Coordinates of C-alpha atoms in Angstrom, one line a residue:
X1 CA -17.7 50.1 93.3
X2 CA -16.2 50.7 96.6
X3 CA -15.9 54.1 97.6
X4 CA -12.2 55.4 97.2
X5 CA -12.4 56.9 100.8
X6 CA -12.6 53.4 102.2
X7 CA -9.2 53.4 103.7
X8 CA -8.5 49.8 102.7
X9 CA -4.9 48.7 103.0
X10 CA -4.2 45.9 100.7
X11 CA -0.9 43.7 100.1
X12 CA -0.8 41.8 96.7
X13 CA 1.7 38.9 96.3
X14 CA 2.6 37.5 92.9
X15 CA 5.8 36.5 91.4
X16 CA 4.8 37.6 88.0
X17 CA 5.1 41.4 87.6
X18 CA 2.6 41.6 85.0
X19 CA -0.1 39.8 86.7
X20 CA 0.7 41.6 89.9
X21 CA 0.3 44.9 88.1
X22 CA -3.0 43.9 86.7
X23 CA -4.2 42.7 90.4
X24 CA -3.0 46.2 91.7
X25 CA -5.0 47.9 89.1
X26 CA -8.2 45.9 89.7
X27 CA -7.8 46.3 93.6
X28 CA -7.3 50.1 93.0
X29 CA -10.4 50.3 90.7
X30 CA -12.4 48.6 93.8
X31 CA -11.5 51.4 96.0
X32 CA -8.4 50.6 98.1
X33 CA -6.5 53.5 99.5
X34 CA -3.1 51.8 99.8
X35 CA -1.7 48.8 97.9
X36 CA 1.6 47.1 98.8
X37 CA 3.3 44.7 96.4
X38 CA 5.6 41.6 97.1
X39 CA 7.1 39.0 94.7
X40 CA 7.0 36.2 97.0
X41 CA 5.8 35.2 100.6
X42 CA 9.3 35.9 102.1
X43 CA 9.4 39.5 100.8
X44 CA 5.8 39.9 101.8
X45 CA 6.5 38.6 105.4
X46 CA 9.4 41.2 105.9
X47 CA 7.2 43.9 104.4
X48 CA 4.2 43.1 106.7
X49 CA 6.7 43.0 109.9
X50 CA 7.9 46.5 109.0
X51 CA 4.3 47.9 109.0
X52 CA 3.2 50.1 111.9
X53 CA -0.2 48.4 111.8
X54 CA -1.8 45.2 110.2
X55 CA -2.9 45.6 106.7
X56 CA -6.5 45.0 106.0
X57 CA -6.3 42.3 103.2
X58 CA -3.7 40.1 101.9
X59 CA -4.1 38.6 98.5
X60 CA -1.9 35.5 97.8
X61 CA -1.6 32.1 96.2
X62 CA -0.8 29.0 98.6
X63 CA 1.5 27.1 96.3
X64 CA 4.6 25.2 97.4
X65 CA 7.9 27.2 97.7
X66 CA 10.1 27.5 94.7
X67 CA 13.3 25.9 96.2
X68 CA 13.8 23.3 98.8
X69 CA 13.3 24.7 102.6
X70 CA 11.5 27.9 101.3
X71 CA 8.6 29.0 103.1
X72 CA 5.4 27.9 101.3
X73 CA 2.1 29.6 101.0
X74 CA 0.3 27.6 103.9
X75 CA 3.2 28.3 106.2
X76 CA 2.9 32.1 105.5
X77 CA -0.7 32.1 106.1
X78 CA 0.1 30.4 109.7
X79 CA 2.8 33.1 110.2
X80 CA 0.9 36.2 109.4
X81 CA -2.0 34.9 111.6
X82 CA 0.2 34.1 114.4
X83 CA 1.9 37.7 114.4
X84 CA -1.5 39.3 113.5
X85 CA -0.1 40.9 110.5
X86 CA -3.2 41.1 108.5
X87 CA -7.0 41.3 109.3
X88 CA -8.1 39.3 106.2
X89 CA -6.7 37.0 103.6
X90 CA -8.0 36.4 100.0
X91 CA -6.6 33.1 98.4
X92 CA -6.1 33.4 94.6
X93 CA -5.2 29.8 93.4
X94 CA -5.8 27.4 90.8
X95 CA -5.6 24.5 93.4
X96 CA -8.5 22.3 94.0
X97 CA -11.4 23.7 96.0
X98 CA -11.1 21.1 98.8
X99 CA -7.4 22.0 99.4
X100 CA -8.3 25.8 99.5
X101 CA -11.1 24.9 101.8
X102 CA -8.9 23.3 104.3
X103 CA -6.4 26.0 104.2
X104 CA -9.1 28.5 104.9
X105 CA -10.3 26.4 108.0
X106 CA -6.8 26.6 109.1
X107 CA -6.5 30.3 108.8
X108 CA -9.6 30.6 110.9
X109 CA -8.5 28.4 113.4
X110 CA -5.5 30.6 113.8
X111 CA -7.7 33.6 114.0
X112 CA -7.3 35.0 110.8
X113 CA -10.5 36.2 109.0
X114 CA -10.7 34.7 105.4
X115 CA -12.4 37.2 102.9
X116 CA -12.9 34.2 100.3
X117 CA -11.1 32.7 97.5
X118 CA -11.0 33.2 93.8
X119 CA -9.5 31.1 90.9
X120 CA -6.3 32.3 89.0
X121 CA -6.1 34.4 86.9
X122 CA -7.9 37.0 89.0
X123 CA -10.4 39.0 87.2
X124 CA -12.6 42.2 88.1
X125 CA -15.7 40.0 87.9
X126 CA -14.4 37.6 90.7
X127 CA -12.4 40.3 92.8
X128 CA -14.7 43.1 93.0
X129 CA -17.5 41.3 95.0
X130 CA -14.9 40.4 97.5
X131 CA -13.5 43.6 98.0
X132 CA -16.7 45.4 98.1
X133 CA -18.0 43.1 100.7
X134 CA -14.8 43.6 102.8
X135 CA -15.2 47.4 102.6
X136 CA -18.7 47.0 103.7
X137 CA -17.7 45.1 106.6
X138 CA -15.0 47.3 107.5
X139 CA -17.3 50.3 107.6
X140 CA -19.9 48.2 109.7
X141 CA -17.3 47.2 112.4
X142 CA -13.7 48.4 113.1
X143 CA -11.1 45.7 111.6
X144 CA -8.5 44.2 113.8
X145 CA -5.7 46.4 114.9
X146 CA -4.6 44.3 117.8
X147 CA -1.0 44.6 117.1
X148 CA -1.2 48.1 118.6
X149 CA -3.1 46.8 121.7
X150 CA -1.1 45.3 124.6
X151 CA -3.3 43.6 127.0
X152 CA -2.1 42.0 130.2
X153 CA -3.8 39.6 132.6
X154 CA -4.0 42.5 135.1
X155 CA -5.8 44.5 132.6
X156 CA -8.4 41.9 132.0
X157 CA -8.9 41.3 135.7
X158 CA -9.4 45.0 136.1
X159 CA -11.8 45.2 133.2
X160 CA -14.0 42.4 134.6
X161 CA -14.0 44.0 138.1
X162 CA -15.2 47.3 136.2
X163 CA -17.6 45.5 134.2
X164 CA -16.1 47.2 131.1
X165 CA -17.0 44.3 128.7
X166 CA -20.2 44.8 126.7
X167 CA -22.2 42.6 124.3
X168 CA -22.9 43.6 120.7
X169 CA -25.8 41.8 119.2
X170 CA -26.1 40.2 115.8
X171 CA -29.8 39.6 114.9
X172 CA -31.1 36.5 113.4
X173 CA -34.4 36.2 111.3
X174 CA -36.7 33.4 110.3
X175 CA -36.2 32.4 106.8
X176 CA -40.0 31.9 106.1
X177 CA -41.1 35.5 106.7
X178 CA -38.1 37.4 107.8
X179 CA -39.3 37.7 111.5
X180 CA -36.7 38.8 113.9
X181 CA -36.4 36.0 116.4
X182 CA -33.4 36.6 118.5
X183 CA -30.0 38.2 118.8
X184 CA -26.5 36.7 119.6
X185 CA -24.4 38.6 122.2
X186 CA -20.7 39.0 121.0
X187 CA -18.3 40.2 123.4
X188 CA -16.7 43.5 123.0
X189 CA -14.5 45.6 125.3
X190 CA -15.3 49.3 125.9
X191 CA -12.1 50.5 127.4
X192 CA -12.4 54.0 128.9
X193 CA -9.2 55.2 127.2
X194 CA -8.6 52.9 124.4
X195 CA -12.0 53.0 123.0
X196 CA -13.6 49.6 121.6
X197 CA -10.8 47.1 121.9
X198 CA -11.3 44.2 119.3
X199 CA -11.9 40.6 120.4
X200 CA -8.9 39.4 118.9
X201 CA -6.7 41.5 121.2
X202 CA -8.0 39.9 124.4
X203 CA -10.1 36.8 123.8
X204 CA -7.1 34.3 123.4
X205 CA -5.4 35.7 126.4
X206 CA -8.8 35.4 128.4
X207 CA -9.1 31.7 127.1
X208 CA -5.7 30.7 128.2
X209 CA -5.9 32.2 131.6
X210 CA -9.4 31.1 132.6
X211 CA -10.6 34.7 132.8
X212 CA -13.0 34.1 129.9
X213 CA -15.6 33.0 132.3
X214 CA -15.6 36.1 134.3
X215 CA -16.0 38.2 130.9
X216 CA -19.0 35.9 130.0
X217 CA -20.6 36.6 133.3
X218 CA -20.5 40.3 132.6
X219 CA -21.8 39.9 129.2
X220 CA -24.4 37.6 130.3
X221 CA -25.7 39.8 132.9
X222 CA -25.7 42.8 130.4
X223 CA -27.5 40.9 127.8
X224 CA -30.4 39.8 130.0
X225 CA -30.7 43.3 131.1
X226 CA -30.9 44.4 127.5
X227 CA -33.7 41.8 126.8
X228 CA -35.5 43.4 129.5
X229 CA -35.2 46.8 128.0
X230 CA -36.3 45.6 124.5
X231 CA -39.3 43.9 126.2
X232 CA -40.4 47.1 127.6
X233 CA -40.0 48.6 124.2
X234 CA -42.5 46.2 122.7
X235 CA -39.7 43.8 121.3
X236 CA -40.0 40.3 122.5
X237 CA -37.1 38.5 121.0
X238 CA -34.8 35.8 122.5
X239 CA -31.0 36.6 123.4
X240 CA -28.3 34.1 123.0
X241 CA -25.0 34.0 125.1
X242 CA -22.0 31.6 124.3
X243 CA -20.8 29.5 127.4
X244 CA -17.3 28.0 127.6
X245 CA -16.9 24.3 128.5
X246 CA -15.3 25.4 131.7
X247 CA -18.3 27.6 132.5
X248 CA -20.6 24.4 132.4
X249 CA -18.4 22.9 135.1
X250 CA -19.4 25.7 137.6
X251 CA -21.6 24.0 140.1
X252 CA -24.0 27.1 140.5
X253 CA -24.0 28.1 136.7
X254 CA -28.0 27.3 136.4
X255 CA -28.8 29.2 139.5
X256 CA -26.7 32.0 138.4
X257 CA -28.5 32.4 135.2
X258 CA -31.9 31.8 136.8
X259 CA -31.2 34.8 139.3
X260 CA -30.3 37.2 136.4
X261 CA -33.5 36.1 134.7
X262 CA -35.7 36.8 137.7
X263 CA -33.8 40.1 138.7
X264 CA -34.5 41.5 135.2
X265 CA -37.9 39.9 134.8
X266 CA -36.9 38.0 131.5
X267 CA -38.6 34.6 130.8
X268 CA -36.3 31.5 130.7
X269 CA -37.4 30.6 127.2
X270 CA -36.0 34.0 126.0
X271 CA -32.7 33.2 127.3
X272 CA -30.6 30.8 124.9
X273 CA -27.1 29.3 126.0
X274 CA -24.9 28.4 123.2
X275 CA -22.1 25.8 123.6
X276 CA -19.8 24.2 121.1
X277 CA -20.3 20.8 119.6
X278 CA -17.6 19.3 121.4
X279 CA -18.8 20.6 124.8
X280 CA -22.2 19.1 123.6
X281 CA -20.9 15.7 123.3
X282 CA -18.5 15.8 126.5
X283 CA -18.6 12.8 128.9
X284 CA -17.9 15.1 131.8
X285 CA -20.8 14.5 134.2
X286 CA -20.7 18.1 135.4
X287 CA -21.2 19.5 131.9
X288 CA -24.2 17.1 131.3
X289 CA -25.7 18.0 134.7
X290 CA -25.5 21.8 134.0
X291 CA -27.1 21.2 130.5
X292 CA -29.8 19.1 131.8
X293 CA -30.6 21.6 134.7
X294 CA -30.6 24.5 132.4
X295 CA -33.0 22.7 130.0
X296 CA -35.3 21.7 133.0
X297 CA -35.4 25.3 134.0
X298 CA -36.8 26.2 130.6
X299 CA -33.6 27.8 129.0
X300 CA -32.9 27.4 125.4
X301 CA -29.8 25.4 124.6
X302 CA -28.0 25.7 121.2
X303 CA -25.1 23.8 119.7
X304 CA -22.7 26.1 118.1
X305 CA -20.4 25.3 115.2
X306 CA -22.6 22.5 114.2
X307 CA -21.6 20.3 111.3
X308 CA -17.7 20.7 111.8
X309 CA -17.4 18.3 114.8
X310 CA -17.5 14.8 115.5
X311 CA -20.9 14.3 117.5
X312 CA -23.0 11.5 116.3
X313 CA -26.8 11.5 116.5
X314 CA -26.9 9.5 119.5
X315 CA -24.4 11.7 121.4
X316 CA -26.2 14.8 120.6
X317 CA -29.5 13.4 121.5
X318 CA -28.4 12.8 125.0
X319 CA -29.1 16.4 126.1
X320 CA -32.3 18.4 125.2
X321 CA -31.0 21.0 123.0
X322 CA -33.6 23.3 121.2
X323 CA -31.6 24.5 118.1
X324 CA -28.2 24.0 116.3
X325 CA -26.2 26.7 114.6
X326 CA -24.7 25.7 111.3
X327 CA -21.0 26.6 111.4
X328 CA -20.2 29.5 108.9
X329 CA -17.5 27.5 107.4
X330 CA -20.4 25.4 105.8
X331 CA -22.3 28.5 105.0
X332 CA -20.3 31.7 103.7
X333 CA -20.0 31.3 100.2
X334 CA -20.8 27.6 99.8
X335 CA -23.0 28.4 97.1
X336 CA -19.8 28.5 95.0
X337 CA -18.6 25.2 96.2
X338 CA -21.1 22.4 95.2
X339 CA -18.9 19.6 96.8
X340 CA -19.9 20.9 100.2
X341 CA -23.6 20.8 99.5
X342 CA -23.9 17.2 100.7
X343 CA -22.2 18.0 104.0
X344 CA -24.4 21.0 104.6
X345 CA -27.6 19.2 103.7
X346 CA -26.6 16.2 105.9
X347 CA -26.1 18.5 108.7
X348 CA -29.3 20.1 108.4
X349 CA -31.2 16.8 108.1
X350 CA -29.5 15.5 111.2
X351 CA -30.7 18.4 113.1
X352 CA -34.3 17.9 111.7
X353 CA -34.1 14.3 112.7
X354 CA -33.3 15.4 116.2
X355 CA -36.2 17.8 116.3
X356 CA -33.9 20.9 116.4
X357 CA -34.3 24.3 115.0
X358 CA -31.6 25.2 112.6
X359 CA -29.8 28.4 112.4
X360 CA -27.2 29.3 109.7
X361 CA -24.3 31.5 110.7
X362 CA -22.3 33.5 108.4
X363 CA -25.0 34.2 105.7
X364 CA -23.1 37.1 103.9
X365 CA -24.9 37.1 100.4
X366 CA -28.3 36.6 98.8
X367 CA -27.1 33.3 97.3
X368 CA -26.1 32.0 100.8
X369 CA -29.7 32.8 102.0
X370 CA -31.3 31.3 98.9
X371 CA -29.4 28.2 99.2
X372 CA -30.0 27.6 102.9
X373 CA -33.7 28.5 102.4
X374 CA -33.9 25.8 99.6
X375 CA -32.3 23.2 102.1
X376 CA -34.8 24.1 104.7
X377 CA -32.7 26.0 107.1
X378 CA -35.3 27.7 109.7
X379 CA -33.3 31.0 110.8
X380 CA -30.4 33.1 109.2
X381 CA -27.7 35.1 110.8
X382 CA -24.9 37.2 109.2
X383 CA -23.8 40.3 107.5
X384 CA -26.6 39.8 104.8
X385 CA -29.1 40.2 107.6
X386 CA -27.2 42.7 109.8
X387 CA -23.9 43.6 111.5
X388 CA -23.4 43.2 115.2
X389 CA -24.5 46.4 116.9
X390 CA -24.5 47.9 120.4
X391 CA -27.8 47.3 122.5
X392 CA -28.8 51.0 121.9
X393 CA -29.3 50.3 118.2
X394 CA -31.3 47.0 118.3
X395 CA -34.8 48.6 119.0
X396 CA -34.4 50.9 116.0
X397 CA -33.0 48.3 113.7
X398 CA -35.8 45.8 114.6
X399 CA -38.6 48.2 114.1
X400 CA -37.3 49.1 110.8
X401 CA -36.2 45.6 109.5
X402 CA -39.4 44.9 107.6
X403 CA -38.6 47.9 105.3
X404 CA -35.4 46.1 104.4
X405 CA -35.3 43.8 101.3
X406 CA -34.5 40.3 102.3

């Protein structure tokens, strides 16, 4: 059971007062600190707008509106995502799994984290694991509070100049023996006055204004420096950093990364550059040139979000990638949705046919791990392995990892 001091704020939406009260009791028993109730999505939206900060979790159905012109559950999900009114959503619905999955994908596309979905009627057995997992994640890393964080373009430019952006690292381990092989650098903003600013507060603005590449450059330099620090401590692992499609069009990108590697004394094969599947299959000559030159220099190349794009084997084979990262949409909780096993298995088989290492993102439960292992995935990354952590914590975590149960 979740600890009562978790501080979790939950909004439950259900038009039936009896079932809503039952859900309230179940959530309270799971350790939520504050529970709000709404009888429909219109009421819920008004209630959320009045809150001083985003709630941690919204539990709602996604059925159609009761009257013509009324807001339906899908529109409600979009609105709370756009307005950043909640950090997570849990869909409780009797709709077909394929419909729910598409709505979850939409929510993630709008930047709303999906805690999962459960079938109606809600029961303690299907609700408790979701709440407990969310509480654990909330304790591991602060949830989004970006409604209270106002970021301007000038703020971002200043932060880049002052190198205030830092990487937090999420480890990945080999499925066969649990060996730590690499860490992925995830962007965080350590503001001198605001503290740690959540990514959701600045990444969309950085993307729109083209400042994301300046941020990536800062994180890339700091990540390579950390790789050197760990190597000096006897920890020889790779570090992976995400690159945007625009970054690939920068003429001196390969030389810049090579200069950083030389400056810090890190072998090229210990640096992995991640690009999205759409960037991997692009027709832009400059992108293909950058990828080819990076690979010739010996850097690792990873296709991020693999399995959700439209790349064919022929398109993906044009560049010498070394690995693929199976998108978390195909990983997290997929053991409960057998209709997606085929898509997951075909993605893994395609990667193997191309001679690529496979890494699963979003491994959040033992069942995720077990399924991916049975399907032959090489490496695992996600909360079941470890949360993202500051560079200062990586050495201790790696040295203590083998004492942890897989």
